[in-house]
Coordinates of C-alpha atoms and ligand atoms in Angstrom, one line a residue:
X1 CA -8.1 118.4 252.3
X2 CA -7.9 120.5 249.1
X3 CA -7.7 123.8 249.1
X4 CA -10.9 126.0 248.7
X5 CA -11.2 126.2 244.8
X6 CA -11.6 128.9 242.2
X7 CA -14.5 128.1 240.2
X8 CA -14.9 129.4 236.7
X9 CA -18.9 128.9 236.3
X10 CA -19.2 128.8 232.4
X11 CA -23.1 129.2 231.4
X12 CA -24.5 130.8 228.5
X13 CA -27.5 132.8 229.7
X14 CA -27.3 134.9 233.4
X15 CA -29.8 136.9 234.7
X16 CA -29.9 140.1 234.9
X17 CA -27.8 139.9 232.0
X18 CA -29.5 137.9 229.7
X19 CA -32.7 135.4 230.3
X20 CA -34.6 132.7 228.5
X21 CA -35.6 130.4 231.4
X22 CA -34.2 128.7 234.2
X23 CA -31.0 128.6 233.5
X24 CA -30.5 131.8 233.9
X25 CA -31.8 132.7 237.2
X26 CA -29.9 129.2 238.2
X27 CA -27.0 130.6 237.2
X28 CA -27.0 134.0 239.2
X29 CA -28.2 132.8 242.3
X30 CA -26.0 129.3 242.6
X31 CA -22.9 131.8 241.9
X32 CA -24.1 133.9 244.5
X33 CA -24.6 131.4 246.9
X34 CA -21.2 129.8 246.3
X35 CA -19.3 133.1 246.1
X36 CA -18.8 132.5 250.4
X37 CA -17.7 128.8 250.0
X38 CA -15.1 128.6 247.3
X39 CA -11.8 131.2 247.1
X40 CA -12.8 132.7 244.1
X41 CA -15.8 132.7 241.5
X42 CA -15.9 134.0 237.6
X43 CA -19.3 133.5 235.6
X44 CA -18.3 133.6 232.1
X45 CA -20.7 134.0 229.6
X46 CA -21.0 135.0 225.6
X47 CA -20.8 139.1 225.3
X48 CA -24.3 139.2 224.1
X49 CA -25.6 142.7 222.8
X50 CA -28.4 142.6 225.1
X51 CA -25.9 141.2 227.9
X52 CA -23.6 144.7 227.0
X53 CA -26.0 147.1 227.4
X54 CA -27.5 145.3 230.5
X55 CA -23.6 145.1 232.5
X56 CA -22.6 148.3 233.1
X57 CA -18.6 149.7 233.6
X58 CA -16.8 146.6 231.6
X59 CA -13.1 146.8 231.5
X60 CA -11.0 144.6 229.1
X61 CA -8.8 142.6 230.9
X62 CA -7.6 140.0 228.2
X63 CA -7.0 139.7 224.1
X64 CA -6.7 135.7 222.6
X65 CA -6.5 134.1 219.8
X66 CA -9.3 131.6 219.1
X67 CA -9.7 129.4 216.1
X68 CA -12.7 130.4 214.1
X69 CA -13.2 134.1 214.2
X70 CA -10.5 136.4 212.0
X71 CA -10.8 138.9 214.8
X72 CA -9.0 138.2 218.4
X73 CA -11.5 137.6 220.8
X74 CA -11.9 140.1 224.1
X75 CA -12.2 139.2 227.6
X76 CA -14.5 142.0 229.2
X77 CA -14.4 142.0 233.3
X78 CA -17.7 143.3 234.9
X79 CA -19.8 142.6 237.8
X80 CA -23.3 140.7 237.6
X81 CA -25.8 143.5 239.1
X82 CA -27.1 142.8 242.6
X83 CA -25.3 139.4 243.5
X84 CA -21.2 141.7 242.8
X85 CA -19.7 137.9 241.3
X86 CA -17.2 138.8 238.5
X87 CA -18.5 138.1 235.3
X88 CA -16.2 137.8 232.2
X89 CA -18.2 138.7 229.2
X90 CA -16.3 137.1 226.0
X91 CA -16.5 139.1 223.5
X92 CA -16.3 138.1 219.6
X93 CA -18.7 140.6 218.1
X94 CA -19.1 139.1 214.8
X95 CA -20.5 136.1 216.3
X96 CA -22.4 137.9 219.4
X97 CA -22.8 141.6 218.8
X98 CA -26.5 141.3 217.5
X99 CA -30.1 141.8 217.9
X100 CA -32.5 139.0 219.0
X101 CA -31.7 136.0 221.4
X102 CA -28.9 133.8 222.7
X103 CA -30.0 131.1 220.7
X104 CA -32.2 132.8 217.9
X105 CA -33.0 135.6 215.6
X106 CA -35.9 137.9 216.6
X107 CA -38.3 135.3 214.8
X108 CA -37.2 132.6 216.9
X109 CA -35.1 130.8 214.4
X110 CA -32.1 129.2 215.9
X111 CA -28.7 130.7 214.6
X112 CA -27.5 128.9 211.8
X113 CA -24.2 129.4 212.7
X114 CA -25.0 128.2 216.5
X115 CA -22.4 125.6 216.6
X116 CA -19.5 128.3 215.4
X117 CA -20.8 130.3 218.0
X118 CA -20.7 128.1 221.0
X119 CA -17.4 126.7 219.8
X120 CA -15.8 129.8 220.3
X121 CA -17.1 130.4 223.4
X122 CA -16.0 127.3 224.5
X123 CA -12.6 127.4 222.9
X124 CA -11.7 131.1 224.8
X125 CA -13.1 128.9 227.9
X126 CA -10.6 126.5 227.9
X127 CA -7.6 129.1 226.9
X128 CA -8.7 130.7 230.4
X129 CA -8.8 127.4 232.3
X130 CA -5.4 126.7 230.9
X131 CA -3.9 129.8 231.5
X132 CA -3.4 130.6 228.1
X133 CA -5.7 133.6 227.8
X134 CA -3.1 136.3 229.6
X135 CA -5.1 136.4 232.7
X136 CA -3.3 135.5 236.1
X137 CA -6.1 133.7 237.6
X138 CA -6.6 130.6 237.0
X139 CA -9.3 128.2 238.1
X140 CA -9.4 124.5 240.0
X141 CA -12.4 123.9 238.7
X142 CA -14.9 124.5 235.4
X143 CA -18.6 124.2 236.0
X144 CA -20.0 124.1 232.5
X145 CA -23.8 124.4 231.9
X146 CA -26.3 122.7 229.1
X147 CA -24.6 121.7 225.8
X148 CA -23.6 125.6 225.0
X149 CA -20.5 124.6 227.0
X150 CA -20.5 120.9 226.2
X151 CA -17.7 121.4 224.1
X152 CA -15.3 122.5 227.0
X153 CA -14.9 119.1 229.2
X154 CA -14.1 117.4 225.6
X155 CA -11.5 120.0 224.6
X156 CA -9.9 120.2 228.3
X157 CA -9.6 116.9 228.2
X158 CA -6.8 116.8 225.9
X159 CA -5.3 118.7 227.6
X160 CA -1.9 117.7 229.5
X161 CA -2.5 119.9 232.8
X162 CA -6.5 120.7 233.3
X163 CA -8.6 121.6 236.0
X164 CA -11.5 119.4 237.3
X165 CA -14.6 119.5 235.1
X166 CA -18.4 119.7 236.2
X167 CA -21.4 119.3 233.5
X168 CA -24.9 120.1 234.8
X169 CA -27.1 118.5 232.3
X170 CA -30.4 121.3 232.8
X171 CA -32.4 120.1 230.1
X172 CA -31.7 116.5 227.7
X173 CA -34.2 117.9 225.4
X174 CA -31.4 120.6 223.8
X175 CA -28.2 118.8 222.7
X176 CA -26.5 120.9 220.5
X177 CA -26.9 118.5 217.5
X178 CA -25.5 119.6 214.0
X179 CA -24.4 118.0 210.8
X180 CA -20.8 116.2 210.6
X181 CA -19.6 119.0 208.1
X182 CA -19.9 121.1 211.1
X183 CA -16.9 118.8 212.6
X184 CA -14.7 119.5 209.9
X185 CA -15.9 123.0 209.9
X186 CA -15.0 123.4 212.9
X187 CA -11.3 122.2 212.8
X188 CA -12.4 119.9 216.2
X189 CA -10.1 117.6 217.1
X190 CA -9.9 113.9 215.1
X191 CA -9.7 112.3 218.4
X192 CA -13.1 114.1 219.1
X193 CA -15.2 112.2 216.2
X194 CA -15.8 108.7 218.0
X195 CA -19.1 107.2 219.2
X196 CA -17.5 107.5 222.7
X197 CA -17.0 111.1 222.0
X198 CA -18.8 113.6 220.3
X199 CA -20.6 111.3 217.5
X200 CA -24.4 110.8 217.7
X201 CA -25.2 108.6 215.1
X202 CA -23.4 110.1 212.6
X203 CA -23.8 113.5 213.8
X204 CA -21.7 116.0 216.3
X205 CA -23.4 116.4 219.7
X206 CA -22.4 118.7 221.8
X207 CA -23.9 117.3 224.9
X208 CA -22.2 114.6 224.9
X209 CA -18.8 116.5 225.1
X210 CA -20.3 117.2 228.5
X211 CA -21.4 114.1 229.2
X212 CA -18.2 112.1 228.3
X213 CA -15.9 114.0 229.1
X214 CA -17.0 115.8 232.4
X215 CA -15.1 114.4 236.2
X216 CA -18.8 115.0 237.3
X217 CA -21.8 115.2 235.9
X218 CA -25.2 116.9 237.8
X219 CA -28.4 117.3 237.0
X220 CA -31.1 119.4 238.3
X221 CA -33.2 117.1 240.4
X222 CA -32.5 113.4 241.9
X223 CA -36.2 112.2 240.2
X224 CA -34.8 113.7 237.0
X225 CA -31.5 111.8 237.4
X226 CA -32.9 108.8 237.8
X227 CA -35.4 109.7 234.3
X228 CA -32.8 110.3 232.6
X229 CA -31.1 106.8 232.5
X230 CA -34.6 105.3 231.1
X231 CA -35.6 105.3 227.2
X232 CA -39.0 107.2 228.1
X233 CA -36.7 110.5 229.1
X234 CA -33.0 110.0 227.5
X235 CA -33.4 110.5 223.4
X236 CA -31.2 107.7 223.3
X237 CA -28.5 108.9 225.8
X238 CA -30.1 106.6 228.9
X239 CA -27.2 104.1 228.6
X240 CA -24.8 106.2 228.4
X241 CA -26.3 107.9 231.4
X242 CA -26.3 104.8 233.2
X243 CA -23.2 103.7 232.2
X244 CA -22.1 107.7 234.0
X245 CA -24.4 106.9 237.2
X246 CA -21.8 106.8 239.7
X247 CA -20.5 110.2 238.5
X248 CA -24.0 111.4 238.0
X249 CA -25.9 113.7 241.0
X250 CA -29.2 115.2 241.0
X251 CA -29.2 118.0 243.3
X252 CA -32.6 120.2 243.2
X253 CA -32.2 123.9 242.0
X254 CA -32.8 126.3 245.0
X255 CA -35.0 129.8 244.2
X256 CA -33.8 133.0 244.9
X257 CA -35.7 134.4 247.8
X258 CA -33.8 137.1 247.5
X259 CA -35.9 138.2 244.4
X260 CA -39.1 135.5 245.0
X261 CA -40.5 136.4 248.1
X262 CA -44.4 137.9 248.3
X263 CA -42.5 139.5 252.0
X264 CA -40.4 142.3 249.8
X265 CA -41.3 141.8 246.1
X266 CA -41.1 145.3 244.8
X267 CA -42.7 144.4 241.6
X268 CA -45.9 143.4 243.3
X269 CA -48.7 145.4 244.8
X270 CA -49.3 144.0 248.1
X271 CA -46.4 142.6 250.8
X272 CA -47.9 139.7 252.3
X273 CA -46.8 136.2 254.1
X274 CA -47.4 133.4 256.3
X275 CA -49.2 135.3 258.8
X276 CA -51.0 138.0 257.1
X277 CA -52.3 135.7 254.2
X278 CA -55.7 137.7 254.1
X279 CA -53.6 140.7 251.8
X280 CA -52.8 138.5 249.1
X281 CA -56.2 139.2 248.2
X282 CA -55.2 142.7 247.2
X283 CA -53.0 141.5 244.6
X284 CA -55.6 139.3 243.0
X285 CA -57.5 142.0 242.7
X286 CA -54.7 144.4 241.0
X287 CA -54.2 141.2 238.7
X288 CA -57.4 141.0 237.7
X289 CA -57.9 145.0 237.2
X290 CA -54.3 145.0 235.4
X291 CA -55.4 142.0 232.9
X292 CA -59.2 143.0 232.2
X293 CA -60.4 140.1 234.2
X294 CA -64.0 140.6 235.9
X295 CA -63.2 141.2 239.7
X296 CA -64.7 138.1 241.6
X297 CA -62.6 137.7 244.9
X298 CA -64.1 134.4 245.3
X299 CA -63.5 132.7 241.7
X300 CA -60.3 130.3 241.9
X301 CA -57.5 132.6 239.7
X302 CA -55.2 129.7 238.0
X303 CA -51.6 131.1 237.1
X304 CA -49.6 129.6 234.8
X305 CA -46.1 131.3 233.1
X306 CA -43.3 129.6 230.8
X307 CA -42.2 129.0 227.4
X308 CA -44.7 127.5 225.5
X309 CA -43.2 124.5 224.1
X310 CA -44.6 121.0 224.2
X311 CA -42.4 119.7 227.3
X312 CA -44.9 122.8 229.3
X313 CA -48.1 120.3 228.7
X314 CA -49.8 123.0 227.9
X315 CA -51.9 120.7 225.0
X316 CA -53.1 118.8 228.3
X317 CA -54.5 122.1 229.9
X318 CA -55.9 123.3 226.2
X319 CA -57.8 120.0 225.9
X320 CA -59.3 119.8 229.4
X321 CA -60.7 123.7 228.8
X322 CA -64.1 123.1 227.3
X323 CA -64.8 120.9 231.2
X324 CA -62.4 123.1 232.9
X325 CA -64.3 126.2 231.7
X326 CA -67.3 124.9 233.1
X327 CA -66.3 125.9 236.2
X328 CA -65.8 129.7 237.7
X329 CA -62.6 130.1 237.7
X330 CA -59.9 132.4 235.8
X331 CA -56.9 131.8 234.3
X332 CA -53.6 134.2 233.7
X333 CA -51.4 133.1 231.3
X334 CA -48.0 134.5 230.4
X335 CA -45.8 132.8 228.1
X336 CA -43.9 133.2 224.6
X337 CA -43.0 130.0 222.5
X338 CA -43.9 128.0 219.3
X339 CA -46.6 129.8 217.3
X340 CA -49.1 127.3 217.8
X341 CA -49.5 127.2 221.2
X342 CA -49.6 130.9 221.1
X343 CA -52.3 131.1 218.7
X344 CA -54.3 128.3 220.4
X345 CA -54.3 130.0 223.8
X346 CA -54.9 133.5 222.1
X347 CA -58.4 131.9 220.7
X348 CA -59.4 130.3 223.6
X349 CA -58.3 133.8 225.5
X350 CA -61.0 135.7 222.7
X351 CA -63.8 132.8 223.2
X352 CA -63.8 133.7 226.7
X353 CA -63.0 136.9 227.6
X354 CA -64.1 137.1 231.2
X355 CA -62.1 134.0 232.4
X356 CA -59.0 133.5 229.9
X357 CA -56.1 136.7 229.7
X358 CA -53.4 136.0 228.0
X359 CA -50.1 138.0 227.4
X360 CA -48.1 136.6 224.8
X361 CA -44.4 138.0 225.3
X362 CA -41.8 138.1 228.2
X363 CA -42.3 139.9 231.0
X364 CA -40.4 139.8 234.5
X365 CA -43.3 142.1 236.0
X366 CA -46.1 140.2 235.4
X367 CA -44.4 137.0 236.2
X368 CA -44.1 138.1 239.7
X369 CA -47.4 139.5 239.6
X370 CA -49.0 136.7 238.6
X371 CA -47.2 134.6 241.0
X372 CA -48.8 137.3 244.2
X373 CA -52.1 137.5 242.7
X374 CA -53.2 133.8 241.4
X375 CA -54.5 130.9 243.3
X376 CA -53.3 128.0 241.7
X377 CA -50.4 127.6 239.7
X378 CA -50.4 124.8 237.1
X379 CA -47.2 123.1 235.5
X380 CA -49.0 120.2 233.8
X381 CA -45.1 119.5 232.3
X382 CA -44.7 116.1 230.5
X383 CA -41.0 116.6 231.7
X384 CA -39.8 119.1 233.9
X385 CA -35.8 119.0 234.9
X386 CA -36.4 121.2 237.8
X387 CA -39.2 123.9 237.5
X388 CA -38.6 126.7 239.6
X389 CA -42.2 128.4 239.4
X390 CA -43.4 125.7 241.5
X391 CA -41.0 126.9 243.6
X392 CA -41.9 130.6 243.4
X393 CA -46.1 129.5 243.9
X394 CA -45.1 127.6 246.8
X395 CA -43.1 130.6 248.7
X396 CA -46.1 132.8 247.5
X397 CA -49.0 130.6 248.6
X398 CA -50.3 130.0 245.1
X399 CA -50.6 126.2 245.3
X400 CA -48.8 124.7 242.4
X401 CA -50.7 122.0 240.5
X402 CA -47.8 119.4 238.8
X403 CA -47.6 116.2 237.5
X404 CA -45.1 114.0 239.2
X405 CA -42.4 114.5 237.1
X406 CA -38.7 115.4 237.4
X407 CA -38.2 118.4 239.9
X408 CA -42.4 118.6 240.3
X409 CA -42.2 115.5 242.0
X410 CA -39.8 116.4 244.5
X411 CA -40.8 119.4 246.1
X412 CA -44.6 119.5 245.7
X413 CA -46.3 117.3 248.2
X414 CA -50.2 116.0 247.2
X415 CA -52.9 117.1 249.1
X416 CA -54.3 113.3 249.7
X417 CA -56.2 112.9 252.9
X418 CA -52.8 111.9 254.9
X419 CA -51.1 114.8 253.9
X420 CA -53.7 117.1 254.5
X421 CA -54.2 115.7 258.0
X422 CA -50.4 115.7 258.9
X423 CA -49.8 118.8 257.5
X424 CA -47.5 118.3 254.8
X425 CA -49.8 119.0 251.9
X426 CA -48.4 121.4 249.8
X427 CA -49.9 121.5 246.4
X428 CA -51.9 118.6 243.9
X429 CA -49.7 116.0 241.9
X430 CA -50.9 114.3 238.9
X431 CA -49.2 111.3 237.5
X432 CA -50.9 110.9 233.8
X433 CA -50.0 112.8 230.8
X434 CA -54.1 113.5 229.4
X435 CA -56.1 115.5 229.9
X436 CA -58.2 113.6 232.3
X437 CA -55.7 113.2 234.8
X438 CA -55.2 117.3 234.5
X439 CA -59.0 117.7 235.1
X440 CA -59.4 115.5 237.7
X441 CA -56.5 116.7 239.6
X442 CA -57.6 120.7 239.2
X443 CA -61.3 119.5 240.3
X444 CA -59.7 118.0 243.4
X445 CA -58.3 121.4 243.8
X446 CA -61.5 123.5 243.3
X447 CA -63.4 121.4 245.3
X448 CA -60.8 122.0 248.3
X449 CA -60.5 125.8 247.9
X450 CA -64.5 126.1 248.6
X451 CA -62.9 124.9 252.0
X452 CA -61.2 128.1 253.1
X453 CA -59.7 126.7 256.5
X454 CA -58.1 123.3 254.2
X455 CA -57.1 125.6 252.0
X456 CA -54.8 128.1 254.0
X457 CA -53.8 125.5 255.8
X458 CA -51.9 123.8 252.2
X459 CA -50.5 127.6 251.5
X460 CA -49.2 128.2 254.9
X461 CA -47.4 124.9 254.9
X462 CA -46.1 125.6 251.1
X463 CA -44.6 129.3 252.6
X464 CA -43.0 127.4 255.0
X465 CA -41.3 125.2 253.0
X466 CA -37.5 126.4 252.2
X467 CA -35.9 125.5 249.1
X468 CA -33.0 128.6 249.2
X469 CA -30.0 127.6 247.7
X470 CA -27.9 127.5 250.7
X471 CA -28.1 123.5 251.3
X472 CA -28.0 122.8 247.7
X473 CA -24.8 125.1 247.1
X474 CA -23.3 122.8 250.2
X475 CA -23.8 119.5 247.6
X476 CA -21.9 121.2 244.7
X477 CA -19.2 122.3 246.8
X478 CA -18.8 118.5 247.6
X479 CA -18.9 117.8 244.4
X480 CA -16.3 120.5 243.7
X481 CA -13.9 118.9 246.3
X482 CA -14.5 115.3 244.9
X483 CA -13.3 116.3 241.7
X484 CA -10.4 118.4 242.5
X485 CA -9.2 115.5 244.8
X486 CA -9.3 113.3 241.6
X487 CA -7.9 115.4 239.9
X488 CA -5.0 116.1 241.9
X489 CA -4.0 112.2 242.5
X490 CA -4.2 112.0 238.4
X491 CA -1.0 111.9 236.9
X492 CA -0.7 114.5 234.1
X493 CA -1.9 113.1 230.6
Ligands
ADP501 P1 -37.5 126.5 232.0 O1 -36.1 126.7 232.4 O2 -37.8 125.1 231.4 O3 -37.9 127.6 231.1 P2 -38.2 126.9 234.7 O4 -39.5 126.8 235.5 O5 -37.0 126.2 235.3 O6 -38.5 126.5 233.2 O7 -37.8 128.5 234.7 C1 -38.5 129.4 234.0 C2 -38.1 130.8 234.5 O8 -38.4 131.7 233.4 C3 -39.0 131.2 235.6 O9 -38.2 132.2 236.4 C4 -40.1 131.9 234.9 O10 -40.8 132.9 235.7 C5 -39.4 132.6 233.7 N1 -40.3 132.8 232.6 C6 -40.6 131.9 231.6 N2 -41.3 132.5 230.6 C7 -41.5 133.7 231.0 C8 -42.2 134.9 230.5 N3 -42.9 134.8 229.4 N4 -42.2 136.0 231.2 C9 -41.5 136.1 232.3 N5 -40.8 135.1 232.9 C10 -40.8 133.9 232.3

């Protein structure tokens, strides 16, 4: 058997460091879970301005030479707050040191120099995993994550003497695309610009440096593994997918109780859980006060947070309003994305004040809040990799509402009659993208919260349901071992 590995976890967004989505709160709690199971863990991760002033006592521990920036590029040791796991922060101001987000400017533009970016990122990556970089450790294996780190697995392997690669795919829909001048830009490698490498139709993917290239290759739920390989969900990457299956996992994201759990959430009014249901009430009420909506303890309060893009659905939820509205409920929306969607929700929010709020923006707060005070929690996602507030609702007794996609579709459990009566029903699952389907589906679940006893009965079992990262952190670690016992019978290039 291999020896325990040292895992360099390479990921462009962290929390508490730096957040967009998911991603980011995958990446500090599956690093924290592992930290027990392998010998060592490093979370690397671009030295972001906001990451800087968010890391506390950072200690330069390295100084290489990249191609691409004039400047030598710093290696910055630190600690991610709360979980301790050593992060390296790498630091290349010039392409970095800024205001506005990891992927765009504070008007939501992408970078235009987002491929120059990531490449050095990746590039000081692989000088670490090589042992290049000055710094003793080295690791046995590089976890990369989403195509900000796809370019890693193709450079390593070119390498004569590498350590095992792993590529979690968290999202198809953002593949690092650019124009082939960016190749040459670049300086990549000729033996790079191939249609089995990094060419996609005539242009440089990053992705698929991952998706080549990687020993394995994971994605974040098995439905979503298996979507992937079909035309409806791959943007023309399914064959290559399928081609990869026997290297290709899905292994559900876990949540963070740690952080999402109504039992000792300090960001939310009330403490509450399986047994003393009744005070969740108390947190509807603050939610309602806090967001200016009329205080009715018995109107359904539907929750729904994310970035408002159109993989969300939230076009299906806007067009069902008009009959959705009919009926007394509220609805809390928090959410920040593409102008549109924005502006659509803000008008519907001003037609109806006393049962739409909306708070356009980011905020961890009411996120949590939201989650303790609503009833229902709707993802009507046309795609969803994972989803991890259906996770949060169901720990929190908010019923999630989903279609039967991706991650949705594996850990939310209908509430048909069977389910109900075996007690397994955990939330309402939809299977058509319309607006008819969405309506249907949320009458379904209005007409069963007028039945108090049915009702607790689907939260209770959702709060009992345990979807902590410890089991899934078991499946990587497999995966880990797989690899680096390929790895180590493979003669060096
Ligand atoms: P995705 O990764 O596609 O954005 P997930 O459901 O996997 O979707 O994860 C989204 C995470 O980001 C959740 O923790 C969610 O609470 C958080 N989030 C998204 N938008 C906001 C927001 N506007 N304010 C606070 N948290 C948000």
């Amino acid at each position: 058997m291999p020896k325990l590995p040292n895992l360099l976890f390479a990921v462009s967004e962290a929390h508490p460091l730096i957040k967009t989505g998911g991603l980011a709160d995958v990446a500090y709690s599956l690093t924290a879970a592992l930290k027990p199971h392998v010998h060592e863990v490093r979370l690397v991760l671009p030295a972001y301005r906001a990451a800087l002033a968010q890391a506390g006592h950072l200690e330069p521990i390295a100084t290489l030479h990249v191609a691409g920036p004039d400047a030598p590029v710093r290696i910055l040791e630190g600690d991610i707050p709360g979980s301790g796991v050593k992060v390296w922060l790498v630091d290349a101001p010039f392409y970095f040191d800024r205001d506005g987000g990891p992927y765009s400017d504070t008007h939501g533009a992408d970078w235009p120099d987002n491929a120059a970016r990531f490449a050095v990122f990746a590039r000081a990556i692989v000088e670490i995993a090589c042992g290049r970089a000055g710094i003793s450790w080295r690791p046995d294996v590089v976890h990369c994550n989403d195509w900000q780190t796809g370019l890693v697995p193709a450079l390593l392997a070119l390498e004569p003497v590498r350590p095992a690669t792993v590529f979690t795919l968290h999202n198809l829909a953002y593949q690092g695309l650019f124009d082939v001048d960016v190749f040459q830009a670049l300086a990549l490698p000729a033996a790079l610009w191939a249609p089995e490498a990094l060419e996609f139709h005539g242009r440089v993917s990053f992705l698929k440096g991952g998706l080549i290239f990687a020993d394995r290759l994971t994605t974040v739920s098995p439905t979503y593994a298996k979507e992937i390989q079909t035309p409806a969900f791959g943007y023309g990457l399914e064959g290559l997918l399928a081609h990869r299956a026997r290297h290709l996992t899905g292994i559900l994201n876990g949540a963070d109780y740690g952080v999402w759990d109504p039992a000792h959430d300090p960001l939310i009014a009330q403490h509450y859980g399986p047994h003393t249901l009744h005070l969740k009430a108390v947190n509807k009420d603050v939610l309602q006060r806090q967001l200016g909506l009329p205080q009715i303890s018995d109107a359904p309060l539907l929750g729904l947070i994310g970035r408002l893009v159109e993989q969300k659905g939230i076009d299906l939820l806007l067009a069902a309003l008009p009959a959705l509205l009919k009926h007394p409920l509220q609805i809390a929306l928090l959410g920040s994305g593409e102008k549109h969607i924005e502006q659509a929700l803000l008008n519907a929010a001003v037609r109806h004040p006393r049962q739409i709020a909306v708070h356009i923006g980011y905020s961890e707060e009411l996120a949590h809040r939201i989650e303790a005070g609503a009833d229902m929690f709707l993802m009507p996602s046309r795609f969803e990799p994972c989803g991890l507030n259906q996770l949060y609702s169901l720990r929190y007794g908010t019923v999630p509402i989903v279609r039967r996609t991706g991650g949705l579709a594996d850990s939310v459990t209908d509430t048909n009659a069977a389910h109900l009566k075996a007690g397994t029903a955990t939330g309402f699952v939809f299977d058509d993208a319309t607006p008819a389907a969405l309506l249907h589906t949320l009458e379904r679940a209005l007409a069963l919260f007028r039945q108090p006893a049915h009702w607790r009965k689907v939260m209770a079992c959702g709060m009992q349901q345990d979807f902590s990262w410890h089991r899934n952190a078991r499946a990587y670690l497999e995966l880990y071992r797989e690899a680096q016992a390929e790895r180590a019978a493979t003669p060096a290039a």
